Tab-separated table of N, CA and C in Angstrom:
chain	number	residue	atom	x	y	z
A	1	GLY	N	-91.479	-2.168	-8.965
A	1	GLY	CA	-91.136	-3.525	-9.212
A	1	GLY	C	-90.048	-3.635	-10.258
A	2	ASP	N	-89.570	-4.821	-10.449
A	2	ASP	CA	-88.537	-5.069	-11.451
A	2	ASP	C	-89.173	-5.283	-12.809
A	3	ASN	N	-88.451	-4.867	-13.837
A	3	ASN	CA	-88.893	-5.036	-15.212
A	3	ASN	C	-87.704	-5.530	-16.005
A	4	LYS	N	-87.861	-6.662	-16.673
A	4	LYS	CA	-86.788	-7.213	-17.479
A	4	LYS	C	-87.321	-7.408	-18.886
A	5	THR	N	-86.659	-6.760	-19.851
A	5	THR	CA	-87.082	-6.841	-21.240
A	5	THR	C	-85.914	-7.295	-22.097
A	6	ILE	N	-86.180	-8.190	-23.016
A	6	ILE	CA	-85.155	-8.663	-23.943
A	6	ILE	C	-85.492	-8.105	-25.319
A	7	ILE	N	-84.484	-7.468	-25.934
A	7	ILE	CA	-84.682	-6.874	-27.251
A	7	ILE	C	-83.586	-7.360	-28.203
A	8	LYS	N	-83.847	-7.305	-29.503
A	8	LYS	CA	-82.830	-7.628	-30.497
A	8	LYS	C	-81.800	-6.505	-30.497
A	9	ALA	N	-80.538	-6.883	-30.587
A	9	ALA	CA	-79.479	-5.878	-30.555
A	9	ALA	C	-78.243	-6.358	-31.288
A	10	VAL	N	-77.512	-5.417	-31.817
A	10	VAL	CA	-76.169	-5.656	-32.329
A	10	VAL	C	-75.247	-5.039	-31.283
A	11	ILE	N	-74.399	-5.854	-30.693
A	11	ILE	CA	-73.549	-5.387	-29.597
A	11	ILE	C	-72.107	-5.334	-30.062
A	12	ILE	N	-71.495	-4.164	-29.847
A	12	ILE	CA	-70.083	-3.964	-30.167
A	12	ILE	C	-69.394	-3.546	-28.871
A	13	GLY	N	-68.361	-4.262	-28.470
A	13	GLY	CA	-67.643	-3.914	-27.245
A	13	GLY	C	-67.855	-4.951	-26.162
A	14	ASN	N	-67.411	-4.594	-24.970
A	14	ASN	CA	-67.477	-5.496	-23.818
A	14	ASN	C	-68.879	-5.526	-23.215
A	15	ASP	N	-69.193	-6.625	-22.530
A	15	ASP	CA	-70.465	-6.736	-21.811
A	15	ASP	C	-70.512	-5.705	-20.691
A	16	ILE	N	-71.718	-5.218	-20.407
A	16	ILE	CA	-71.915	-4.262	-19.323
A	16	ILE	C	-73.288	-4.525	-18.712
A	17	SER	N	-73.410	-4.367	-17.421
A	17	SER	CA	-74.690	-4.539	-16.742
A	17	SER	C	-75.061	-3.197	-16.111
A	18	VAL	N	-76.214	-2.640	-16.527
A	18	VAL	CA	-76.635	-1.325	-16.074
A	18	VAL	C	-78.102	-1.383	-15.681
A	19	ASN	N	-78.481	-0.675	-14.620
A	19	ASN	CA	-79.873	-0.590	-14.191
A	19	ASN	C	-80.417	0.798	-14.508
A	20	PHE	N	-81.607	0.830	-15.128
A	20	PHE	CA	-82.268	2.086	-15.458
A	20	PHE	C	-83.684	2.084	-14.905
A	21	ASN	N	-84.229	3.260	-14.712
A	21	ASN	CA	-85.651	3.400	-14.480
A	21	ASN	C	-86.291	3.153	-15.853
A	22	SER	N	-87.090	2.111	-15.985
A	22	SER	CA	-87.632	1.720	-17.290
A	22	SER	C	-88.470	2.830	-17.925
A	23	ARG	N	-89.085	3.656	-17.122
A	23	ARG	CA	-89.910	4.744	-17.674
A	23	ARG	C	-89.050	5.749	-18.447
A	24	PHE	N	-87.834	6.021	-17.961
A	24	PHE	CA	-86.950	6.947	-18.665
A	24	PHE	C	-86.578	6.404	-20.044
A	25	ILE	N	-86.375	5.100	-20.131
A	25	ILE	CA	-86.033	4.488	-21.425
A	25	ILE	C	-87.236	4.534	-22.363
A	26	THR	N	-88.403	4.125	-21.900
A	26	THR	CA	-89.577	4.116	-22.779
A	26	THR	C	-89.981	5.534	-23.183
A	27	ASP	N	-89.842	6.504	-22.292
A	27	ASP	CA	-90.130	7.890	-22.658
A	27	ASP	C	-89.197	8.371	-23.757
A	28	SER	N	-87.931	7.995	-23.675
A	28	SER	CA	-86.970	8.437	-24.689
A	28	SER	C	-87.292	7.844	-26.054
A	29	LEU	N	-87.711	6.603	-26.096
A	29	LEU	CA	-87.976	5.945	-27.384
A	29	LEU	C	-89.122	6.614	-28.140
A	30	GLY	N	-90.059	7.227	-27.434
A	30	GLY	CA	-91.160	7.932	-28.082
A	30	GLY	C	-90.740	9.219	-28.769
A	31	CYS	N	-89.536	9.681	-28.502
A	31	CYS	CA	-89.039	10.938	-29.083
A	31	CYS	C	-88.357	10.742	-30.427
A	32	PHE	N	-88.093	9.511	-30.804
A	32	PHE	CA	-87.351	9.232	-32.034
A	32	PHE	C	-88.287	8.859	-33.172
A	33	THR	N	-87.939	9.313	-34.374
A	33	THR	CA	-88.709	8.933	-35.560
A	33	THR	C	-88.140	7.658	-36.186
A	34	ASP	N	-86.902	7.314	-35.848
A	34	ASP	CA	-86.278	6.090	-36.359
A	34	ASP	C	-86.877	4.860	-35.689
A	35	ASN	N	-86.892	3.750	-36.413
A	35	ASN	CA	-87.330	2.480	-35.827
A	35	ASN	C	-86.223	1.825	-35.026
A	36	LYS	N	-84.981	2.273	-35.239
A	36	LYS	CA	-83.833	1.710	-34.541
A	36	LYS	C	-83.086	2.836	-33.857
A	37	VAL	N	-82.557	2.540	-32.669
A	37	VAL	CA	-81.779	3.523	-31.924
A	37	VAL	C	-80.430	2.918	-31.551
A	38	LYS	N	-79.517	3.798	-31.201
A	38	LYS	CA	-78.183	3.404	-30.778
A	38	LYS	C	-78.006	3.841	-29.331
A	39	LEU	N	-77.635	2.909	-28.459
A	39	LEU	CA	-77.359	3.216	-27.058
A	39	LEU	C	-75.853	3.192	-26.869
A	40	CYS	N	-75.297	4.293	-26.394
A	40	CYS	CA	-73.851	4.423	-26.226
A	40	CYS	C	-73.511	4.404	-24.737
A	41	PHE	N	-72.839	3.339	-24.309
A	41	PHE	CA	-72.445	3.166	-22.915
A	41	PHE	C	-70.951	3.422	-22.786
A	42	SER	N	-70.544	4.028	-21.670
A	42	SER	CA	-69.112	4.166	-21.404
A	42	SER	C	-68.730	3.444	-20.116
A	43	ASP	N	-69.637	3.438	-19.141
A	43	ASP	CA	-69.381	2.799	-17.851
A	43	ASP	C	-70.725	2.592	-17.168
A	44	LYS	N	-70.824	1.605	-16.293
A	44	LYS	CA	-72.111	1.307	-15.658
A	44	LYS	C	-72.604	2.416	-14.739
A	45	ASN	N	-71.735	3.317	-14.320
A	45	ASN	CA	-72.128	4.402	-13.428
A	45	ASN	C	-72.228	5.750	-14.128
A	46	ARG	N	-72.178	5.764	-15.456
A	46	ARG	CA	-72.229	7.012	-16.209
A	46	ARG	C	-73.480	7.042	-17.083
A	47	ALA	N	-73.830	8.223	-17.536
A	47	ALA	CA	-75.009	8.395	-18.381
A	47	ALA	C	-74.870	7.598	-19.672
A	48	THR	N	-76.001	7.143	-20.180
A	48	THR	CA	-76.062	6.462	-21.470
A	48	THR	C	-76.668	7.421	-22.483
A	49	LEU	N	-76.049	7.524	-23.645
A	49	LEU	CA	-76.515	8.388	-24.717
A	49	LEU	C	-77.353	7.552	-25.674
A	50	ILE	N	-78.558	8.032	-25.991
A	50	ILE	CA	-79.428	7.339	-26.943
A	50	ILE	C	-79.576	8.231	-28.172
A	51	LEU	N	-79.306	7.654	-29.341
A	51	LEU	CA	-79.378	8.377	-30.615
A	51	LEU	C	-80.238	7.593	-31.594
A	52	GLY	N	-80.868	8.296	-32.535
A	52	GLY	CA	-81.521	7.614	-33.645
A	52	GLY	C	-80.445	7.005	-34.525
A	53	LEU	N	-80.663	5.811	-35.039
A	53	LEU	CA	-79.631	5.142	-35.825
A	53	LEU	C	-79.367	5.874	-37.133
A	54	ASN	N	-80.404	6.368	-37.785
A	54	ASN	CA	-80.241	7.050	-39.069
A	54	ASN	C	-80.224	8.566	-38.947
A	55	ASN	N	-80.619	9.093	-37.796
A	55	ASN	CA	-80.657	10.538	-37.594
A	55	ASN	C	-80.212	10.825	-36.159
A	56	SER	N	-78.988	11.310	-36.019
A	56	SER	CA	-78.447	11.539	-34.678
A	56	SER	C	-78.587	13.001	-34.241
A	57	SER	N	-79.515	13.740	-34.865
A	57	SER	CA	-79.677	15.150	-34.515
A	57	SER	C	-80.344	15.317	-33.143
A	58	PHE	N	-81.107	14.318	-32.696
A	58	PHE	CA	-81.734	14.359	-31.377
A	58	PHE	C	-80.976	13.409	-30.466
A	59	LYS	N	-80.552	13.900	-29.309
A	59	LYS	CA	-79.796	13.096	-28.352
A	59	LYS	C	-80.545	13.055	-27.028
A	60	TYR	N	-80.524	11.910	-26.379
A	60	TYR	CA	-81.239	11.726	-25.109
A	60	TYR	C	-80.273	11.074	-24.126
A	61	LEU	N	-80.075	11.675	-22.973
A	61	LEU	CA	-79.211	11.096	-21.936
A	61	LEU	C	-80.058	10.461	-20.841
A	62	VAL	N	-79.653	9.273	-20.419
A	62	VAL	CA	-80.358	8.588	-19.338
A	62	VAL	C	-79.312	8.188	-18.291
A	63	MET	N	-79.587	8.566	-17.046
A	63	MET	CA	-78.687	8.208	-15.947
A	63	MET	C	-79.079	6.844	-15.375
A	64	PRO	N	-78.095	6.020	-15.034
A	64	PRO	CA	-78.412	4.733	-14.417
A	64	PRO	C	-78.852	4.924	-12.963
A	65	VAL	N	-79.514	3.892	-12.434
A	65	VAL	CA	-79.925	3.910	-11.030
A	65	VAL	C	-78.968	2.995	-10.270
A	66	ASN	N	-78.619	3.383	-9.075
A	66	ASN	CA	-77.755	2.550	-8.234
A	66	ASN	C	-78.568	1.420	-7.620
A	67	ARG	N	-78.040	0.235	-7.626
A	67	ARG	CA	-78.702	-0.928	-7.034
A	67	ARG	C	-77.765	-1.591	-6.079
């Protein structure tokens, strides 16, 4: 099914619309010790890099799903 979640964010750059498997995103968030993360987008069809905001030593890549 579809899952739509709204979160607080500071957005820098152009708007982008990307579809992810929500489980991949929630699984990645459990790996970080930081309360805040940084999502780095380059294009809607490319992987998104997730980093801890204060500690970028752990990196997590998530591929978008085609819709």
